[in-house]
Amino acid sequence: MIKVLTVVGARPQFIKAAAISRAIRQEYSSRINEVLLHTGQHYDPEMNQVFFEELGLPQEDYNLNVGSGTHAVQTAAIMVGIEEILLKEKPDCLLLYGDTNSTLAGAVAASKLHIPIVHVEGGVRSYNKGMPEEVNRVMCDHLSTLIFVPTKSGMESLRHEGFKELNQPPFTPDNPKVYHCGDIMYDNSLLLAEVAKRKSTILDLHNLRNKKFALVTMHRPENVDDRETLGNLFRTFNDISIEEKIEVIVPLHPRTKKVFDESVSNEIKDKVRSNPLLKIIPPVSFLDITALEMEAEIVLTDSGGVQKEAYYFKKPCVIMMKKTAWVELEQSGTAVVTSNQPEKIRTAFKSLMAKKNKMTFPEIFGDGKASAFICERMIENFSTTK
Ligand code: UD1
Ligand code: UDP
């Protein structure tokens, strides 16, 4: 039996961790003892509790309740909290997901205690260190012992950074193992798409059944923290909805809501509120977002997870980022990277809609069995090093 301490903190991590926790409960409970640590980075019920309930993620064993703060304040508070629990629990490894401040804090705390780090969604690079996520991913990969990489481009990035695929065990942070294993988020979407169709009521709730609609999500600082930029984005969605005669539905991240409510001009707010085609709603559950993604005509997003899910469900995607770490999406021709510039967004929207029916979506995210693969490799590596 190995003991794995899992760290989650932000919405996408609850979703990713649910896939591995499910595999542990169903197949590996006699070989993996998982202890779940929630940092408290996300705390609103619709950014947090809803995922535990809906995805069957067990209630956390520890919650650091760090809440929001500047990067240093938040990351430092998480480091202090995780260190204490690592010392108490003495796990065989620390399991970290993705690229948030919770990921970085876990990596720094564990590495100084010589506790091996397992990084799921390693190797992902946007080559834009202006994004906090890029800094967090690079740091975490370089402190990890096992790195699970979702895509071929991720493997290539790690090769460029000096990681060697042929390293032999025992693996350590100086002799890490890199595995190409597919995307853990694909496990969830494959498994839960049918459940979402059956159980989600979101389409009826917003009167979207049999209607053409676009799904929008955004929360990146460069898009939502500045009132002018956010206002221009809403003006763009407003114009698109009217010109293209399409409904636009926007489940609003709390970061975005705060700026919209407190700072965006009344002119834009009035436009949005008086347009029946443009609907802002609270953040939705995983089954609800899955139902929306499956039925949307097109997705516009700056979310890493949502842009991949659009692809899983064969939807065109406008990626409102300067660069995406999921380069395969751009290369496939089904997604266009636009940054937050209104003209680029409108042009991409039109061109993607025009060629939508001719698009193909080759399999680039694996076979939906990444969770089992990761569990097997953790058992193999950490049972034998004892
Ligand atoms: C974080 C991650 C980002 C990830 C995103 C997923 C970092 C640096 N960023 O960004 O990589 O894509 O989560 O959603 O780790 N807030 C609430 N309620 C909550 C959570 C946040 O109101 O439950 C508000 C607060 O005003 C907070 C702001 O949102 O200051 C930002 O939250 P934070 O966790 O710092 O960053 P995200 O933008 O959510
Ligand atoms: N998501 C959700 N409800 C929403 C918006 C997103 O459940 O209202 C899910 C989405 O399907 C994906 C994950 O949250 O699985 C992505 O998280 P987010 O966009 O917050 O962060 P990122 O992926 O950009 O780090």
Short mmCIF file of C-alpha atoms and ligand atoms in Angstrom, two decimals:
data_model
loop_
_atom_site.label_atom_id
_atom_site.label_comp_id
_atom_site.label_asym_id
_atom_site.label_seq_id
_atom_site.Cartn_x
_atom_site.Cartn_y
_atom_site.Cartn_z
CA MET A 1 0.00 0.00 0.00
CA ILE A 2 1.37 3.43 -0.91
CA LYS A 3 0.21 6.67 0.67
CA VAL A 4 -0.47 9.49 -1.79
CA LEU A 5 -1.16 13.01 -0.58
CA THR A 6 -3.21 14.85 -3.21
CA VAL A 7 -3.36 18.65 -3.33
CA VAL A 8 -6.34 20.45 -4.85
CA GLY A 9 -7.35 24.08 -4.56
CA ALA A 10 -8.93 25.48 -7.70
CA ARG A 11 -11.92 24.40 -9.81
CA PRO A 12 -9.99 22.58 -12.56
CA GLN A 13 -8.10 20.61 -9.92
CA PHE A 14 -11.27 19.25 -8.32
CA ILE A 15 -12.26 18.01 -11.76
CA LYS A 16 -8.86 16.48 -12.55
CA ALA A 17 -8.50 14.91 -9.10
CA ALA A 18 -11.97 13.38 -9.39
CA ALA A 19 -10.72 11.20 -12.25
CA ILE A 20 -7.86 9.70 -10.24
CA SER A 21 -9.85 9.46 -7.02
CA ARG A 22 -12.50 7.51 -8.93
CA ALA A 23 -9.87 5.11 -10.30
CA ILE A 24 -8.41 4.64 -6.81
CA ARG A 25 -11.83 3.87 -5.31
CA GLN A 26 -12.82 1.51 -8.12
CA GLU A 27 -9.60 -0.37 -8.83
CA TYR A 28 -6.70 0.55 -6.57
CA SER A 29 -8.11 0.93 -3.06
CA SER A 30 -6.07 -2.02 -1.78
CA ARG A 31 -2.87 -0.51 -3.16
CA ILE A 32 -3.28 3.27 -2.85
CA ASN A 33 -4.30 5.17 0.27
CA GLU A 34 -5.19 8.70 -0.86
CA VAL A 35 -5.20 11.60 1.59
CA LEU A 36 -6.87 14.70 0.16
CA LEU A 37 -5.67 18.20 0.98
CA HIS A 38 -7.74 21.22 -0.12
CA THR A 39 -5.85 24.48 0.01
CA GLY A 40 -8.99 26.63 -0.02
CA GLN A 41 -7.84 28.67 -3.03
CA HIS A 42 -11.39 28.43 -4.45
CA TYR A 43 -14.14 28.49 -1.85
CA ASP A 44 -17.47 29.76 -3.28
CA PRO A 45 -19.88 26.80 -3.32
CA GLU A 46 -20.27 26.95 -7.11
CA MET A 47 -16.47 26.98 -7.58
CA ASN A 48 -15.89 24.27 -4.99
CA GLN A 49 -18.47 22.16 -3.18
CA VAL A 50 -20.56 21.48 -6.28
CA PHE A 51 -17.68 19.52 -7.82
CA PHE A 52 -17.17 17.37 -4.73
CA GLU A 53 -20.84 16.45 -4.72
CA GLU A 54 -21.35 15.93 -8.42
CA LEU A 55 -18.08 14.15 -9.22
CA GLY A 56 -18.06 12.01 -6.09
CA LEU A 57 -14.79 13.46 -4.87
CA PRO A 58 -14.42 12.38 -1.23
CA GLN A 59 -14.59 15.14 1.35
CA GLU A 60 -11.10 16.48 1.95
CA ASP A 61 -9.07 15.26 4.93
CA TYR A 62 -7.52 18.71 5.38
CA ASN A 63 -8.57 22.21 4.35
CA LEU A 64 -6.08 25.07 4.67
CA ASN A 65 -8.78 27.69 4.00
CA VAL A 66 -6.24 30.11 2.53
CA GLY A 67 -8.76 32.01 0.39
CA SER A 68 -7.78 34.75 -2.03
CA GLY A 69 -4.72 37.01 -1.92
CA THR A 70 -1.78 38.29 -3.90
CA HIS A 71 0.39 35.61 -5.46
CA ALA A 72 3.02 35.71 -2.72
CA VAL A 73 0.52 35.84 0.14
CA GLN A 74 -1.55 33.00 -1.24
CA THR A 75 1.38 30.80 -2.30
CA ALA A 76 3.23 31.32 0.98
CA ALA A 77 0.17 30.48 3.09
CA ILE A 78 -0.33 27.28 1.13
CA MET A 79 3.36 26.32 1.49
CA VAL A 80 3.25 26.73 5.25
CA GLY A 81 0.06 24.68 5.52
CA ILE A 82 1.23 21.90 3.22
CA GLU A 83 4.59 21.59 4.95
CA GLU A 84 2.90 20.89 8.27
CA ILE A 85 0.70 18.20 6.79
CA LEU A 86 3.55 16.60 4.85
CA LEU A 87 5.52 16.31 8.07
CA LYS A 88 2.56 14.73 9.82
CA GLU A 89 1.39 12.37 7.06
CA LYS A 90 4.79 11.42 5.59
CA PRO A 91 3.29 10.31 2.27
CA ASP A 92 5.19 8.24 -0.30
CA CYS A 93 4.52 11.00 -2.83
CA LEU A 94 2.71 14.29 -3.33
CA LEU A 95 0.26 14.33 -6.24
CA LEU A 96 -0.09 17.73 -7.93
CA TYR A 97 -2.27 18.86 -10.81
CA GLY A 98 -1.77 21.53 -13.42
CA ASP A 99 -0.46 24.99 -12.86
CA THR A 100 -2.10 26.96 -10.08
CA ASN A 101 -0.57 28.59 -7.04
CA SER A 102 -1.67 25.51 -5.07
CA THR A 103 0.47 23.39 -7.43
CA LEU A 104 3.53 25.59 -7.05
CA ALA A 105 3.26 25.80 -3.27
CA GLY A 106 2.95 22.02 -2.98
CA ALA A 107 5.98 21.50 -5.20
CA VAL A 108 8.24 23.84 -3.24
CA ALA A 109 7.18 22.49 0.16
CA ALA A 110 7.56 18.82 -0.80
CA SER A 111 10.84 19.19 -2.62
CA LYS A 112 12.57 20.68 0.45
CA LEU A 113 11.30 17.75 2.53
CA HIS A 114 12.55 15.28 -0.11
CA ILE A 115 9.07 13.94 -0.72
CA PRO A 116 8.73 12.81 -4.35
CA ILE A 117 6.39 14.89 -6.49
CA VAL A 118 4.06 13.46 -9.11
CA HIS A 119 2.98 16.14 -11.57
CA VAL A 120 -0.11 15.45 -13.64
CA GLU A 121 -0.41 17.69 -16.71
CA GLY A 122 3.31 18.27 -16.88
CA GLY A 123 5.19 19.52 -19.92
CA VAL A 124 2.42 21.88 -20.95
CA ARG A 125 3.94 25.18 -22.11
CA SER A 126 2.56 28.40 -23.56
CA TYR A 127 6.03 30.00 -23.71
CA ASN A 128 4.49 33.09 -22.15
CA LYS A 129 6.03 33.67 -18.73
CA GLY A 130 3.73 36.66 -18.34
CA MET A 131 1.16 34.07 -17.28
CA PRO A 132 1.46 32.95 -13.65
CA GLU A 133 0.48 29.45 -14.78
CA GLU A 134 3.56 29.16 -17.01
CA VAL A 135 5.85 29.97 -14.09
CA ASN A 136 4.02 27.46 -11.89
CA ARG A 137 4.22 24.64 -14.44
CA VAL A 138 7.90 25.10 -15.24
CA MET A 139 8.84 25.19 -11.57
CA CYS A 140 6.72 22.17 -10.71
CA ASP A 141 8.06 20.04 -13.58
CA HIS A 142 11.64 20.79 -12.60
CA LEU A 143 11.03 19.63 -9.01
CA SER A 144 9.08 16.49 -9.93
CA THR A 145 10.05 12.83 -9.84
CA LEU A 146 7.25 11.51 -12.09
CA ILE A 147 5.80 13.77 -14.79
CA PHE A 148 2.64 12.78 -16.65
CA VAL A 149 2.36 14.59 -19.95
CA PRO A 150 -0.93 14.82 -21.84
CA THR A 151 0.28 15.66 -25.36
CA LYS A 152 3.11 15.09 -27.81
CA SER A 153 3.94 18.80 -27.80
CA GLY A 154 4.34 18.55 -24.01
CA MET A 155 6.87 15.74 -24.46
CA GLU A 156 8.74 17.84 -27.00
CA SER A 157 8.84 20.82 -24.63
CA LEU A 158 10.33 18.71 -21.86
CA ARG A 159 12.95 17.29 -24.24
CA HIS A 160 13.98 20.86 -25.05
CA GLU A 161 14.32 21.58 -21.34
CA GLY A 162 16.71 18.65 -20.93
CA PHE A 163 14.38 15.93 -19.63
CA LYS A 164 15.36 12.46 -20.86
CA GLU A 165 12.73 9.89 -21.68
CA LEU A 166 15.18 7.02 -21.27
CA ASN A 167 16.10 7.69 -17.63
CA GLN A 168 16.18 4.45 -15.63
CA PRO A 169 14.79 3.84 -12.11
CA PRO A 170 15.07 4.63 -9.29
CA PHE A 171 13.60 7.98 -10.27
CA THR A 172 14.39 11.15 -8.33
CA PRO A 173 14.07 14.89 -8.99
CA ASP A 174 17.55 14.68 -10.56
CA ASN A 175 16.63 11.60 -12.58
CA PRO A 176 12.93 12.12 -13.25
CA LYS A 177 10.63 9.94 -15.31
CA VAL A 178 8.51 11.48 -18.03
CA TYR A 179 5.44 9.58 -19.24
CA HIS A 180 3.26 10.45 -22.22
CA CYS A 181 -0.13 9.32 -20.97
CA GLY A 182 -2.96 11.36 -22.53
CA ASP A 183 -5.14 13.92 -20.85
CA ILE A 184 -6.79 13.13 -17.55
CA MET A 185 -9.59 15.60 -18.32
CA TYR A 186 -10.55 13.48 -21.30
CA ASP A 187 -11.23 10.57 -18.87
CA ASN A 188 -13.90 12.67 -17.17
CA SER A 189 -15.50 14.04 -20.30
CA LEU A 190 -15.76 10.62 -21.95
CA LEU A 191 -17.26 9.09 -18.84
CA LEU A 192 -19.65 11.90 -17.98
CA ALA A 193 -20.93 13.12 -21.35
CA GLU A 194 -23.87 10.69 -21.31
CA VAL A 195 -24.59 11.43 -17.64
CA ALA A 196 -24.65 15.15 -18.47
CA LYS A 197 -27.13 14.54 -21.29
CA ARG A 198 -29.41 12.68 -18.90
CA LYS A 199 -29.08 14.71 -15.75
CA SER A 200 -28.22 18.31 -16.60
CA THR A 201 -31.15 20.71 -16.65
CA ILE A 202 -29.15 23.75 -17.75
CA LEU A 203 -30.44 23.81 -21.34
CA ASP A 204 -34.06 23.88 -20.17
CA LEU A 205 -33.30 26.31 -17.38
CA HIS A 206 -32.01 28.88 -19.86
CA ASN A 207 -34.34 27.95 -22.68
CA LEU A 208 -31.48 26.83 -24.93
CA ARG A 209 -32.81 23.54 -26.21
CA ASN A 210 -32.84 23.42 -30.02
CA LYS A 211 -31.43 26.95 -30.15
CA LYS A 212 -28.14 28.04 -31.68
CA PHE A 213 -25.86 29.37 -29.00
CA ALA A 214 -22.23 30.20 -28.32
CA LEU A 215 -20.62 29.37 -24.97
CA VAL A 216 -18.21 31.92 -23.48
CA THR A 217 -15.95 31.57 -20.42
CA MET A 218 -13.14 33.89 -19.35
CA HIS A 219 -11.08 34.49 -16.25
CA ARG A 220 -7.49 35.30 -17.30
CA PRO A 221 -6.11 38.46 -15.63
CA GLU A 222 -5.12 39.99 -18.99
CA ASN A 223 -8.73 39.70 -20.20
CA VAL A 224 -10.78 40.47 -17.13
CA ASP A 225 -8.81 42.59 -14.66
CA ASP A 226 -8.90 45.78 -16.73
CA ARG A 227 -12.33 47.42 -16.99
CA GLU A 228 -11.80 48.69 -20.56
CA THR A 229 -10.60 45.33 -21.85
CA LEU A 230 -13.45 43.45 -20.16
CA GLY A 231 -15.95 46.05 -21.39
CA ASN A 232 -14.66 45.65 -24.96
CA LEU A 233 -15.01 41.89 -24.70
CA PHE A 234 -18.63 42.20 -23.60
CA ARG A 235 -19.26 44.73 -26.39
CA THR A 236 -17.84 42.18 -28.83
CA PHE A 237 -20.09 39.36 -27.56
CA ASN A 238 -23.05 41.74 -27.70
CA ASP A 239 -22.28 42.65 -31.33
CA ILE A 240 -21.70 39.03 -32.34
CA SER A 241 -25.01 37.93 -30.84
CA ILE A 242 -26.91 40.61 -32.77
CA GLU A 243 -25.03 40.39 -36.08
CA GLU A 244 -24.93 36.60 -36.18
CA LYS A 245 -28.36 36.08 -34.59
CA ILE A 246 -26.99 33.67 -32.05
CA GLU A 247 -27.51 33.43 -28.31
CA VAL A 248 -24.39 33.86 -26.20
CA ILE A 249 -24.26 32.30 -22.76
CA VAL A 250 -21.57 33.34 -20.29
CA PRO A 251 -21.13 31.44 -16.99
CA LEU A 252 -19.16 34.09 -15.13
CA HIS A 253 -16.05 33.27 -13.08
CA PRO A 254 -16.04 35.20 -9.75
CA ARG A 255 -12.89 37.08 -10.74
CA THR A 256 -14.67 38.34 -13.87
CA LYS A 257 -17.92 39.05 -12.05
CA LYS A 258 -16.14 41.26 -9.54
CA VAL A 259 -14.69 43.52 -12.25
CA PHE A 260 -17.91 43.48 -14.27
CA ASP A 261 -20.04 44.47 -11.27
CA GLU A 262 -17.64 47.02 -9.79
CA SER A 263 -15.87 48.63 -12.74
CA VAL A 264 -17.32 48.07 -16.20
CA SER A 265 -19.09 51.16 -17.59
CA ASN A 266 -22.85 51.55 -17.30
CA GLU A 267 -23.04 51.91 -21.08
CA ILE A 268 -21.75 48.34 -21.52
CA LYS A 269 -23.79 46.99 -18.64
CA ASP A 270 -26.96 48.48 -20.15
CA LYS A 271 -26.14 46.97 -23.55
CA VAL A 272 -25.64 43.56 -22.00
CA ARG A 273 -28.71 43.72 -19.78
CA SER A 274 -31.02 44.88 -22.55
CA ASN A 275 -29.88 42.22 -25.03
CA PRO A 276 -32.05 39.11 -24.65
CA LEU A 277 -29.54 37.11 -26.73
CA LEU A 278 -26.70 37.66 -24.25
CA LYS A 279 -27.05 35.82 -20.95
CA ILE A 280 -24.69 36.07 -18.00
CA ILE A 281 -25.17 33.28 -15.48
CA PRO A 282 -23.30 32.12 -12.37
CA PRO A 283 -20.54 29.49 -12.76
CA VAL A 284 -22.10 26.12 -13.48
CA SER A 285 -21.40 22.56 -12.37
CA PHE A 286 -19.33 20.10 -14.38
CA LEU A 287 -22.34 18.27 -15.77
CA ASP A 288 -23.92 21.58 -16.74
CA ILE A 289 -20.83 22.93 -18.49
CA THR A 290 -20.47 19.59 -20.25
CA ALA A 291 -24.08 19.82 -21.48
CA LEU A 292 -23.45 23.38 -22.68
CA GLU A 293 -20.22 22.40 -24.45
CA MET A 294 -21.93 19.48 -26.17
CA GLU A 295 -24.80 21.57 -27.50
CA ALA A 296 -23.02 24.84 -28.32
CA GLU A 297 -22.34 25.84 -31.92
CA ILE A 298 -19.01 27.31 -30.93
CA VAL A 299 -16.97 28.00 -27.79
CA LEU A 300 -15.09 31.22 -26.97
CA THR A 301 -12.79 30.90 -23.99
CA ASP A 302 -9.52 31.67 -22.28
CA SER A 303 -9.80 28.57 -20.10
CA GLY A 304 -7.28 25.79 -20.61
CA GLY A 305 -9.83 23.13 -19.69
CA VAL A 306 -12.73 24.53 -21.67
CA GLN A 307 -10.72 24.84 -24.90
CA LYS A 308 -9.80 21.14 -24.67
CA GLU A 309 -13.34 20.11 -23.83
CA ALA A 310 -14.59 22.02 -26.89
CA TYR A 311 -12.29 19.81 -28.94
CA TYR A 312 -13.41 16.57 -27.21
CA PHE A 313 -16.97 17.47 -28.23
CA LYS A 314 -15.91 18.46 -31.75
CA LYS A 315 -16.71 22.14 -31.41
CA PRO A 316 -14.80 25.03 -32.98
CA CYS A 317 -13.12 27.28 -30.46
CA VAL A 318 -11.99 30.90 -30.32
CA ILE A 319 -9.12 30.91 -27.84
CA MET A 320 -9.00 34.40 -26.32
CA MET A 321 -5.36 34.21 -25.24
CA LYS A 322 -2.09 35.60 -26.62
CA LYS A 323 -0.79 32.04 -26.88
CA THR A 324 -2.19 28.67 -25.97
CA ALA A 325 -0.29 25.86 -24.29
CA TRP A 326 -2.52 23.41 -26.15
CA VAL A 327 -0.83 23.98 -29.49
CA GLU A 328 -2.36 20.87 -31.06
CA LEU A 329 -5.74 22.62 -30.97
CA GLU A 330 -4.47 25.50 -33.06
CA GLN A 331 -2.63 23.15 -35.41
CA SER A 332 -5.80 21.13 -35.99
CA GLY A 333 -7.49 24.16 -37.57
CA THR A 334 -10.49 23.79 -35.26
CA ALA A 335 -9.38 26.58 -32.93
CA VAL A 336 -8.01 30.08 -33.52
CA VAL A 337 -5.93 32.06 -31.03
CA THR A 338 -7.08 35.68 -31.00
CA SER A 339 -5.88 37.34 -27.79
CA ASN A 340 -8.52 39.76 -26.50
CA GLN A 341 -8.69 41.93 -29.63
CA PRO A 342 -12.32 42.41 -30.73
CA GLU A 343 -11.62 42.36 -34.48
CA LYS A 344 -9.63 39.13 -34.25
CA ILE A 345 -12.37 37.52 -32.17
CA ARG A 346 -15.09 38.50 -34.66
CA THR A 347 -13.06 37.33 -37.65
CA ALA A 348 -12.21 34.02 -35.99
CA PHE A 349 -15.83 33.51 -35.00
CA LYS A 350 -17.01 33.99 -38.59
CA SER A 351 -14.30 31.87 -40.19
CA LEU A 352 -14.76 28.98 -37.74
CA MET A 353 -18.53 29.02 -38.14
CA ALA A 354 -18.14 29.02 -41.93
CA LYS A 355 -15.95 25.90 -41.97
CA LYS A 356 -17.48 24.17 -38.96
CA ASN A 357 -19.12 21.33 -40.85
CA LYS A 358 -15.91 20.35 -42.64
CA MET A 359 -13.73 20.12 -39.53
CA THR A 360 -12.09 16.90 -38.37
CA PHE A 361 -10.95 16.21 -34.81
CA PRO A 362 -8.22 13.55 -34.74
CA GLU A 363 -7.47 11.97 -31.36
CA ILE A 364 -4.72 14.04 -29.70
CA PHE A 365 -5.56 13.62 -26.03
CA GLY A 366 -5.12 9.87 -25.63
CA ASP A 367 -7.71 7.19 -24.98
CA GLY A 368 -9.47 8.45 -21.84
CA LYS A 369 -7.57 6.00 -19.62
CA ALA A 370 -4.91 8.28 -18.21
CA SER A 371 -6.07 7.85 -14.59
CA ALA A 372 -5.47 4.10 -14.49
CA PHE A 373 -2.08 4.56 -16.14
CA ILE A 374 -1.05 7.14 -13.53
CA CYS A 375 -2.19 4.93 -10.63
CA GLU A 376 -0.24 1.96 -12.01
CA ARG A 377 2.94 4.01 -12.39
CA MET A 378 2.66 5.47 -8.87
CA ILE A 379 2.30 1.97 -7.38
CA GLU A 380 5.17 0.63 -9.48
CA ASN A 381 7.54 3.43 -8.53
CA PHE A 382 6.72 4.11 -4.90
CA SER A 383 6.11 0.57 -3.65
CA THR A 384 9.54 -0.48 -4.85
CA THR A 385 11.52 2.46 -3.50
CA LYS A 386 10.58 1.72 0.13
C1 UD1 B 1 -6.89 30.38 -10.60
C2 UD1 B 1 -5.56 29.91 -11.18
C3 UD1 B 1 -5.70 29.72 -12.67
C4 UD1 B 1 -6.87 28.82 -13.02
C5 UD1 B 1 -8.12 29.31 -12.33
C6 UD1 B 1 -9.22 28.33 -12.55
C7 UD1 B 1 -3.51 30.72 -10.13
C8 UD1 B 1 -2.41 31.70 -10.21
N1 UD1 B 1 -4.52 30.91 -10.97
O1 UD1 B 1 -7.18 31.64 -11.16
O2 UD1 B 1 -4.51 29.12 -13.18
O3 UD1 B 1 -7.04 28.83 -14.40
O4 UD1 B 1 -7.90 29.45 -10.92
O5 UD1 B 1 -10.49 28.88 -12.33
O6 UD1 B 1 -3.46 29.82 -9.33
N2 UD1 B 1 -12.72 34.37 -6.17
C9 UD1 B 1 -13.95 34.31 -5.54
N3 UD1 B 1 -14.38 33.10 -5.09
C10 UD1 B 1 -13.65 31.96 -5.22
C11 UD1 B 1 -12.40 32.03 -5.85
C12 UD1 B 1 -11.95 33.25 -6.31
O7 UD1 B 1 -14.65 35.31 -5.40
O8 UD1 B 1 -14.12 30.89 -4.79
C13 UD1 B 1 -12.28 35.67 -6.71
C14 UD1 B 1 -11.50 36.51 -5.70
O9 UD1 B 1 -11.81 37.84 -5.93
C15 UD1 B 1 -10.05 36.24 -6.15
C16 UD1 B 1 -10.19 36.07 -7.64
O10 UD1 B 1 -11.44 35.45 -7.83
O11 UD1 B 1 -9.19 37.27 -5.78
C17 UD1 B 1 -9.10 35.25 -8.26
O12 UD1 B 1 -8.99 33.96 -7.65
P1 UD1 B 1 -7.59 33.16 -7.70
O13 UD1 B 1 -7.78 31.80 -7.16
O14 UD1 B 1 -6.50 33.99 -7.11
O15 UD1 B 1 -7.27 33.10 -9.23
P2 UD1 B 1 -8.18 32.63 -10.45
O16 UD1 B 1 -8.32 33.79 -11.36
O17 UD1 B 1 -9.39 31.95 -9.95
N1 UDP B 2 -16.03 24.62 -15.66
C1 UDP B 2 -17.18 24.35 -14.93
N2 UDP B 2 -18.11 25.36 -14.78
C2 UDP B 2 -17.96 26.58 -15.36
C3 UDP B 2 -16.77 26.84 -16.10
C4 UDP B 2 -15.82 25.84 -16.23
O1 UDP B 2 -17.36 23.25 -14.41
O2 UDP B 2 -18.83 27.45 -15.18
C5 UDP B 2 -15.04 23.55 -15.80
C6 UDP B 2 -14.62 23.27 -17.21
O3 UDP B 2 -15.51 22.40 -17.84
C7 UDP B 2 -13.24 22.66 -17.04
C8 UDP B 2 -12.72 23.37 -15.83
O4 UDP B 2 -13.84 23.95 -15.17
O5 UDP B 2 -13.34 21.27 -16.78
C9 UDP B 2 -11.78 24.44 -16.26
O6 UDP B 2 -11.53 25.29 -15.20
P1 UDP B 2 -11.21 26.83 -15.37
O7 UDP B 2 -11.74 27.33 -16.67
O8 UDP B 2 -11.65 27.47 -14.13
O9 UDP B 2 -9.62 26.85 -15.35
P2 UDP B 2 -8.44 26.46 -16.36
O10 UDP B 2 -8.77 25.18 -17.04
O11 UDP B 2 -8.31 27.61 -17.30
O12 UDP B 2 -7.26 26.37 -15.49
#
